[in-house]
CSV table of C-alpha atoms in Angstrom, one decimal:
chain,number,residue,atom,x,y,z
A,1,UNK,CA,0.0,0.2,0.3
A,2,UNK,CA,1.7,3.5,-1.0
A,3,UNK,CA,2.5,5.7,1.6
A,4,UNK,CA,0.2,8.8,1.9
A,5,UNK,CA,0.8,12.2,3.1
A,6,UNK,CA,-1.3,11.9,5.6
A,7,UNK,CA,0.6,8.5,6.6
A,8,UNK,CA,3.4,10.4,6.9
A,9,UNK,CA,2.3,12.9,9.0
A,10,UNK,CA,0.6,10.3,11.1
A,11,UNK,CA,3.8,8.7,11.4
A,12,UNK,CA,5.7,12.0,12.4
A,13,UNK,CA,2.7,13.1,15.0
A,14,UNK,CA,3.1,9.4,16.5
A,15,UNK,CA,7.2,9.8,16.7
A,16,UNK,CA,6.7,13.4,18.2
A,17,UNK,CA,4.2,11.8,20.9
A,18,UNK,CA,6.8,9.1,22.1
A,19,UNK,CA,9.9,11.1,22.1
A,20,UNK,CA,7.9,13.7,24.2
A,21,UNK,CA,6.9,10.7,26.6
A,22,UNK,CA,10.2,9.2,26.7
A,23,UNK,CA,11.4,12.7,27.9
A,24,UNK,CA,8.6,13.0,30.3
A,25,UNK,CA,9.6,9.8,31.6
A,26,UNK,CA,13.6,10.7,32.0
A,27,UNK,CA,12.0,13.9,33.7
A,28,UNK,CA,10.2,12.3,36.2
A,29,UNK,CA,12.9,9.7,37.2
A,30,UNK,CA,15.5,12.8,37.6
A,31,UNK,CA,12.2,14.3,39.6
A,32,UNK,CA,12.5,11.7,42.1
A,33,UNK,CA,15.6,10.5,42.6
A,34,UNK,CA,18.5,12.4,44.2
A,35,UNK,CA,21.1,12.1,41.7
A,36,UNK,CA,19.7,12.6,38.3
A,37,UNK,CA,20.4,10.2,35.5
A,38,UNK,CA,19.3,12.2,32.5
A,39,UNK,CA,20.1,15.8,33.4
A,40,UNK,CA,22.4,16.8,35.9
A,41,UNK,CA,23.0,20.3,34.9
A,42,UNK,CA,21.9,23.3,36.7
A,43,UNK,CA,19.6,24.6,33.9
A,44,UNK,CA,17.7,21.5,35.0
A,45,UNK,CA,18.1,21.7,38.3
A,46,UNK,CA,17.2,25.0,38.6
A,47,UNK,CA,13.7,24.6,36.5
A,48,UNK,CA,13.2,21.5,38.9
A,49,UNK,CA,13.5,23.6,41.8
A,50,UNK,CA,11.0,26.4,40.5
A,51,UNK,CA,7.4,27.1,41.6
A,52,UNK,CA,6.4,26.0,37.9
A,53,UNK,CA,7.9,22.5,38.6
A,54,UNK,CA,5.0,21.0,40.4
A,55,UNK,CA,1.5,23.0,40.1
A,56,UNK,CA,-1.1,21.9,42.3
A,57,UNK,CA,1.7,19.6,43.6
A,58,UNK,CA,1.8,17.7,40.8
A,59,UNK,CA,5.2,17.0,39.1
A,60,UNK,CA,5.0,18.4,35.5
A,61,UNK,CA,6.5,14.9,34.4
A,62,UNK,CA,3.5,13.3,35.4
A,63,UNK,CA,1.3,15.6,33.5
A,64,UNK,CA,3.6,15.1,30.3
A,65,UNK,CA,3.1,11.3,30.3
A,66,UNK,CA,-0.1,11.4,30.7
A,67,UNK,CA,-0.7,13.7,27.9
A,68,UNK,CA,1.8,12.0,25.5
A,69,UNK,CA,0.4,8.5,26.4
A,70,UNK,CA,-3.0,10.1,25.3
A,71,UNK,CA,-1.5,11.6,22.1
A,72,UNK,CA,0.0,8.3,21.2
A,73,UNK,CA,-3.2,6.3,22.0
A,74,UNK,CA,-4.8,8.8,19.7
A,75,UNK,CA,-2.7,8.3,16.9
A,76,UNK,CA,-4.9,5.2,16.2
A,77,UNK,CA,-8.1,6.5,16.6
A,78,UNK,CA,-10.3,7.0,13.8
A,79,UNK,CA,-11.8,10.3,14.8
A,80,UNK,CA,-9.4,13.2,14.6
A,81,UNK,CA,-11.7,15.7,16.3
A,82,UNK,CA,-10.5,14.6,20.2
A,83,UNK,CA,-6.9,14.7,19.0
A,84,UNK,CA,-6.8,18.3,17.3
A,85,UNK,CA,-8.3,19.8,20.3
A,86,UNK,CA,-5.9,18.0,22.7
A,87,UNK,CA,-3.1,18.8,20.6
A,88,UNK,CA,-3.8,22.6,20.2
A,89,UNK,CA,-3.8,22.3,24.3
A,90,UNK,CA,-0.6,20.8,24.0
A,91,UNK,CA,1.0,23.1,21.7
A,92,UNK,CA,-0.2,26.2,23.8
A,93,UNK,CA,1.2,24.6,27.2
A,94,UNK,CA,4.5,23.5,25.7
A,95,UNK,CA,4.9,27.5,23.8
A,96,UNK,CA,4.2,28.8,27.4
A,97,UNK,CA,6.5,26.6,29.0
A,98,UNK,CA,9.3,27.4,26.7
A,99,UNK,CA,8.3,31.2,27.7
A,100,UNK,CA,8.4,30.7,31.1
A,101,UNK,CA,12.0,29.4,31.1
A,102,UNK,CA,12.8,32.0,29.1
A,103,UNK,CA,11.5,34.9,31.0
A,104,UNK,CA,10.5,33.8,34.2
A,105,UNK,CA,12.8,31.1,35.4
A,106,UNK,CA,15.7,32.2,33.5
A,107,UNK,CA,17.2,28.6,33.3
A,108,UNK,CA,16.9,26.0,30.7
A,109,UNK,CA,16.2,22.2,31.2
A,110,UNK,CA,17.3,20.2,28.0
A,111,UNK,CA,14.6,17.3,28.4
A,112,UNK,CA,11.7,20.1,28.8
A,113,UNK,CA,13.3,21.3,25.5
A,114,UNK,CA,12.7,18.2,24.2
A,115,UNK,CA,9.2,17.3,25.4
A,116,UNK,CA,7.7,20.7,24.6
A,117,UNK,CA,9.0,21.4,21.0
A,118,UNK,CA,7.9,17.4,20.6
A,119,UNK,CA,4.4,18.9,21.7
A,120,UNK,CA,4.0,21.6,19.4
A,121,UNK,CA,5.6,19.6,16.3
A,122,UNK,CA,3.1,17.0,17.1
A,123,UNK,CA,0.3,19.3,17.5
A,124,UNK,CA,1.2,20.5,13.7
A,125,UNK,CA,1.4,17.6,12.1
A,126,UNK,CA,-2.1,16.8,13.6
A,127,UNK,CA,-3.6,20.2,12.4
A,128,UNK,CA,-1.4,19.5,8.8
A,129,UNK,CA,-4.0,16.6,8.4
A,130,UNK,CA,-2.1,13.6,10.5
A,131,UNK,CA,-4.2,10.5,9.6
A,132,UNK,CA,-4.8,7.5,12.0
A,133,UNK,CA,-2.3,5.0,12.2
A,134,UNK,CA,-4.0,2.0,10.0
A,135,UNK,CA,-2.8,-1.5,10.7
A,136,UNK,CA,-0.8,-1.6,7.4
A,137,UNK,CA,2.9,-3.1,7.1
A,138,UNK,CA,4.1,0.1,6.0
A,139,UNK,CA,2.7,2.4,8.8
A,140,UNK,CA,3.1,-0.3,11.5
A,141,UNK,CA,7.0,-0.6,10.2
A,142,UNK,CA,7.2,2.9,10.0
A,143,UNK,CA,5.8,4.4,13.1
A,144,UNK,CA,7.3,2.5,16.1
A,145,UNK,CA,10.6,1.8,14.9
A,146,UNK,CA,11.3,5.6,14.0
A,147,UNK,CA,10.1,6.6,17.4
A,148,UNK,CA,11.6,3.8,19.2
A,149,UNK,CA,14.9,4.9,17.5
A,150,UNK,CA,14.1,8.3,18.7
A,151,UNK,CA,13.7,7.5,22.0
A,152,UNK,CA,16.7,5.5,22.4
A,153,UNK,CA,18.8,8.5,20.7
A,154,UNK,CA,17.0,10.9,23.5
A,155,UNK,CA,18.0,8.3,25.9
A,156,UNK,CA,21.8,8.2,25.2
A,157,UNK,CA,22.2,12.0,24.6
A,158,UNK,CA,21.0,12.8,27.6
A,159,UNK,CA,22.8,10.5,29.6
A,160,UNK,CA,26.1,11.7,27.9
A,161,UNK,CA,25.3,15.1,28.3
A,162,UNK,CA,24.3,14.8,31.8
A,163,UNK,CA,27.7,13.5,32.7
A,164,UNK,CA,31.1,15.1,34.3
A,165,UNK,CA,32.9,17.3,31.7
A,166,UNK,CA,36.8,18.0,31.6
A,167,UNK,CA,37.9,20.9,29.3
A,168,UNK,CA,41.6,22.9,29.1
A,169,UNK,CA,41.5,25.4,27.0
A,170,UNK,CA,42.1,29.6,26.9
A,171,UNK,CA,41.7,30.3,30.7
A,172,UNK,CA,39.0,33.4,31.1
A,173,UNK,CA,40.4,36.6,32.7
A,174,UNK,CA,38.4,36.7,35.7
A,175,UNK,CA,40.0,33.0,36.1
A,176,UNK,CA,43.3,34.1,35.0
A,177,UNK,CA,43.8,36.8,37.4
A,178,UNK,CA,43.4,34.5,40.1
A,179,UNK,CA,46.6,32.5,39.5
A,180,UNK,CA,49.6,32.5,41.7
A,181,UNK,CA,53.1,30.8,41.0
A,182,UNK,CA,53.9,28.0,43.0
A,183,UNK,CA,50.2,27.7,44.2
A,184,UNK,CA,47.4,25.4,42.5
A,185,UNK,CA,44.5,28.1,42.6
A,186,UNK,CA,40.9,26.5,42.4
A,187,UNK,CA,38.2,28.6,41.4
A,188,UNK,CA,35.1,27.4,42.2
A,189,UNK,CA,31.4,28.9,41.2
A,190,UNK,CA,29.4,28.2,43.9
A,191,UNK,CA,25.5,28.1,45.0
A,192,UNK,CA,25.3,26.7,48.3
A,193,UNK,CA,22.1,25.3,48.1
A,194,UNK,CA,22.9,23.4,44.8
A,195,UNK,CA,22.8,19.7,45.6
A,196,UNK,CA,25.3,19.3,42.7
A,197,UNK,CA,27.6,21.8,44.1
A,198,UNK,CA,27.3,20.0,47.5
A,199,UNK,CA,27.9,16.8,45.9
A,200,UNK,CA,31.2,18.2,44.0
A,201,UNK,CA,32.4,19.9,47.3
A,202,UNK,CA,32.4,16.2,48.8
A,203,UNK,CA,34.9,15.0,46.2
A,204,UNK,CA,36.6,18.0,46.2
A,205,UNK,CA,37.3,18.1,50.0
A,206,UNK,CA,38.0,14.2,49.5
A,207,UNK,CA,40.6,15.1,46.9
A,208,UNK,CA,42.3,18.1,49.1
A,209,UNK,CA,42.6,15.6,52.1
A,210,UNK,CA,45.1,13.6,50.1
A,211,UNK,CA,47.4,16.0,48.7
A,212,UNK,CA,50.4,17.6,49.7
A,213,UNK,CA,50.5,20.4,47.3
A,214,UNK,CA,49.9,24.2,48.3
A,215,UNK,CA,46.3,24.9,47.6
A,216,UNK,CA,44.6,28.1,47.4
A,217,UNK,CA,40.6,28.3,46.8
A,218,UNK,CA,38.8,31.3,45.1
A,219,UNK,CA,35.3,30.7,45.7
A,220,UNK,CA,32.9,33.3,43.6
A,221,UNK,CA,29.2,33.1,44.4
A,222,UNK,CA,26.6,32.3,42.1
A,223,UNK,CA,23.3,32.1,43.8
A,224,UNK,CA,20.4,30.2,41.3
A,225,UNK,CA,17.4,32.0,40.9
A,226,UNK,CA,15.2,28.9,41.7
A,227,UNK,CA,17.0,28.4,45.1
A,228,UNK,CA,15.0,30.1,48.1
A,229,UNK,CA,18.1,30.7,50.2
A,230,UNK,CA,21.1,30.9,47.6
A,231,UNK,CA,21.4,34.6,48.3
A,232,UNK,CA,21.5,34.6,52.0
A,233,UNK,CA,23.8,32.1,51.9
A,234,UNK,CA,25.8,33.9,49.5
A,235,UNK,CA,25.8,37.2,52.0
A,236,UNK,CA,26.8,35.2,54.9
A,237,UNK,CA,29.8,33.4,52.9
A,238,UNK,CA,31.1,37.2,52.1
A,239,UNK,CA,30.6,38.4,55.6
A,240,UNK,CA,32.7,35.7,56.9
A,241,UNK,CA,35.1,35.9,54.4
A,242,UNK,CA,35.8,39.6,55.3
A,243,UNK,CA,36.6,38.2,58.4
A,244,UNK,CA,39.2,35.4,57.3
A,245,UNK,CA,36.5,32.6,57.7
A,246,UNK,CA,35.6,31.9,54.1
A,247,UNK,CA,36.7,28.4,54.5
A,248,UNK,CA,35.4,27.5,57.5
A,249,UNK,CA,31.9,28.9,56.4
A,250,UNK,CA,31.5,27.5,53.2
A,251,UNK,CA,32.2,24.2,55.2
A,252,UNK,CA,29.3,25.0,57.5
A,253,UNK,CA,27.2,26.0,54.4
A,254,UNK,CA,27.5,23.3,52.3
A,255,UNK,CA,26.8,20.6,55.8
A,256,UNK,CA,23.7,22.9,56.6
A,257,UNK,CA,20.3,21.4,55.6
A,258,UNK,CA,19.1,23.9,52.7
A,259,UNK,CA,16.0,25.2,54.3
A,260,UNK,CA,18.6,25.9,57.6
A,261,UNK,CA,20.4,28.7,55.0
A,262,UNK,CA,18.0,31.4,56.2
A,263,UNK,CA,19.9,35.0,57.0
A,264,UNK,CA,19.3,33.7,60.8
A,265,UNK,CA,20.3,30.3,60.3
A,266,UNK,CA,23.5,32.1,58.7
A,267,UNK,CA,24.6,34.4,60.9
A,268,UNK,CA,24.2,31.0,63.6
A,269,UNK,CA,26.8,29.2,61.5
A,270,UNK,CA,28.7,32.2,61.3
A,271,UNK,CA,29.0,32.6,65.1
A,272,UNK,CA,29.7,29.2,65.1
A,273,UNK,CA,33.0,29.5,63.1
A,274,UNK,CA,34.0,32.5,64.9
A,275,UNK,CA,32.9,35.7,63.0
A,276,UNK,CA,32.2,38.8,65.2
A,277,UNK,CA,28.6,39.4,65.2
A,278,UNK,CA,28.6,43.1,65.0
A,279,UNK,CA,31.4,43.2,62.1
A,280,UNK,CA,29.4,40.2,60.3
A,281,UNK,CA,26.0,42.1,60.6
A,282,UNK,CA,27.5,45.1,59.3
A,283,UNK,CA,28.9,43.6,56.2
A,284,UNK,CA,25.9,41.3,55.7
A,285,UNK,CA,24.0,44.7,55.1
A,286,UNK,CA,26.4,46.7,53.1
A,287,UNK,CA,26.3,48.1,49.4
A,288,UNK,CA,29.8,46.5,49.3
A,289,UNK,CA,28.7,42.8,49.9
A,290,UNK,CA,26.1,43.2,47.1
A,291,UNK,CA,28.5,44.9,45.0
A,292,UNK,CA,30.8,41.9,45.5
A,293,UNK,CA,28.3,39.4,44.5
A,294,UNK,CA,27.5,41.3,41.5
A,295,UNK,CA,31.1,41.1,40.8
A,296,UNK,CA,31.0,37.2,41.0
A,297,UNK,CA,27.7,36.8,38.6
A,298,UNK,CA,29.6,39.1,36.1
A,299,UNK,CA,32.9,36.7,36.2
A,300,UNK,CA,30.4,33.8,35.8
A,301,UNK,CA,28.8,35.5,32.5
A,302,UNK,CA,32.2,36.1,31.3
A,303,UNK,CA,33.1,32.5,31.9
A,304,UNK,CA,30.5,31.5,30.0
A,305,UNK,CA,29.3,28.7,32.1
A,306,UNK,CA,27.0,26.2,31.0
A,307,UNK,CA,25.9,25.4,34.5
A,308,UNK,CA,27.0,24.7,38.2
A,309,UNK,CA,28.8,23.1,39.5
A,310,UNK,CA,31.8,24.4,37.6
A,311,UNK,CA,35.1,24.5,39.1
A,312,UNK,CA,38.7,25.7,37.3
A,313,UNK,CA,41.9,23.6,38.8
A,314,UNK,CA,44.7,25.3,37.6
A,315,UNK,CA,44.0,25.7,34.1
A,316,UNK,CA,41.7,22.8,33.7
A,317,UNK,CA,37.9,23.3,34.0
A,318,UNK,CA,35.8,20.7,35.7
A,319,UNK,CA,31.7,20.8,34.8
A,320,UNK,CA,29.2,18.5,36.9
A,321,UNK,CA,28.9,16.9,39.9
A,322,UNK,CA,30.1,13.1,39.0
A,323,UNK,CA,34.3,13.7,39.3
A,324,UNK,CA,35.6,11.1,42.0
A,325,UNK,CA,38.2,12.5,44.1
A,326,UNK,CA,41.1,10.2,42.1
A,327,UNK,CA,40.1,12.4,39.3
A,328,UNK,CA,40.3,15.8,41.3
A,329,UNK,CA,43.4,14.7,43.0
A,330,UNK,CA,45.2,14.2,39.6
A,331,UNK,CA,43.9,17.6,38.5
A,332,UNK,CA,45.5,19.1,41.5
A,333,UNK,CA,49.1,17.3,41.1
A,334,UNK,CA,49.2,17.8,37.4
A,335,UNK,CA,48.6,21.6,38.2
A,336,UNK,CA,51.1,21.8,41.1
A,337,UNK,CA,53.8,20.7,37.9
C-alpha cells in the first residue's frame, strides 16, 4: 500500500508524541531521584526547583506522561476531533513552558526542551492533516521503529550530556587573574543550596585531604534564582570571608540542611565559626557586599558557564558533579607541576 501524505504526518505525529513521552519519563526519574540520571546540569536543577515544576502539587513530568500517552493512543483513533483539540492544548502549554523558562525562571532544562517542542511539532503534524495509524505493513513498520530509535537516541544523548565534563582551554580573564605562582589555584563557582555543588564539594574535599601540594581556593558566588536560600547563603559567606573565615563558613554552609540557610540560620553558622557578630551584621547589610556578589555573577557570565557546579583547577575546567576524588586529585597534582 503506497505511503500517503496523511500517513507520513500520522507517523510524524506519533513519533513526536513518543519522543515527548520518553523525555517526560526521563524527567520524572530525575524528579524523584537524589542523583539525576538524565539531566544533572544546573539549568535542569533550577527548573526542577522552580515554583512551576509542580503546579497544584503534581510534578509536570507526570502531566507530560499522561498527555503524551493520550496522544500516542489517539494516533490510532479514527475520529480526529479530540486529537486535534488535545494537540492544540498541548502545543499552547508547550509554548507557555518555553516562555516561562526564558522569561520567568531564567534557566533551561534540556529535557523540557525536548518534550515541549515535541508537543508543538506533534500538534502541527495533526493540524496539517495527520490521519490515524492504520494496521498496514508500512505504517506498523515505520511508526514504532522510527519513534523507538528517536527515544533511544534521546536517552543516550541525555545520559551522555548529564555526565562530568573536563575541558582544557584558554582561561577566562577572571580565572587567569586569580592564578598565583607556586600554588594550585582552585576557582569554584558556588551556590550553597545547589545539591550538585554540594555533591562536588564532598569529592573535592576528599581530594584535598590527600594532597600535599599548596592549594588556594577562590570562591565566586553564583546564587541560582530557583533556590530560595542561595542569596542569604552567598551573603553570609562573603560576610564571614571578610573576617578570614571563608573556608570554615563554606564547610558549614555546605553541611547545613538547605532549609536552614535563612539569614538567621546563616548568622548562627557565622557565630559558630568564630565571626564577630556586629562586624558580620554590618558587612551582611553593606552595599559593598552586594557589589561583590554582583561582580562574582559578572565573572560567571564572562566565563560563559554551562551551569553549576563548575570549578577550575589550575587551567582545567570541570563541569558536573560526578568527578571522583581520584580525578580531582590528579588534576591538583598536574596543576602543581
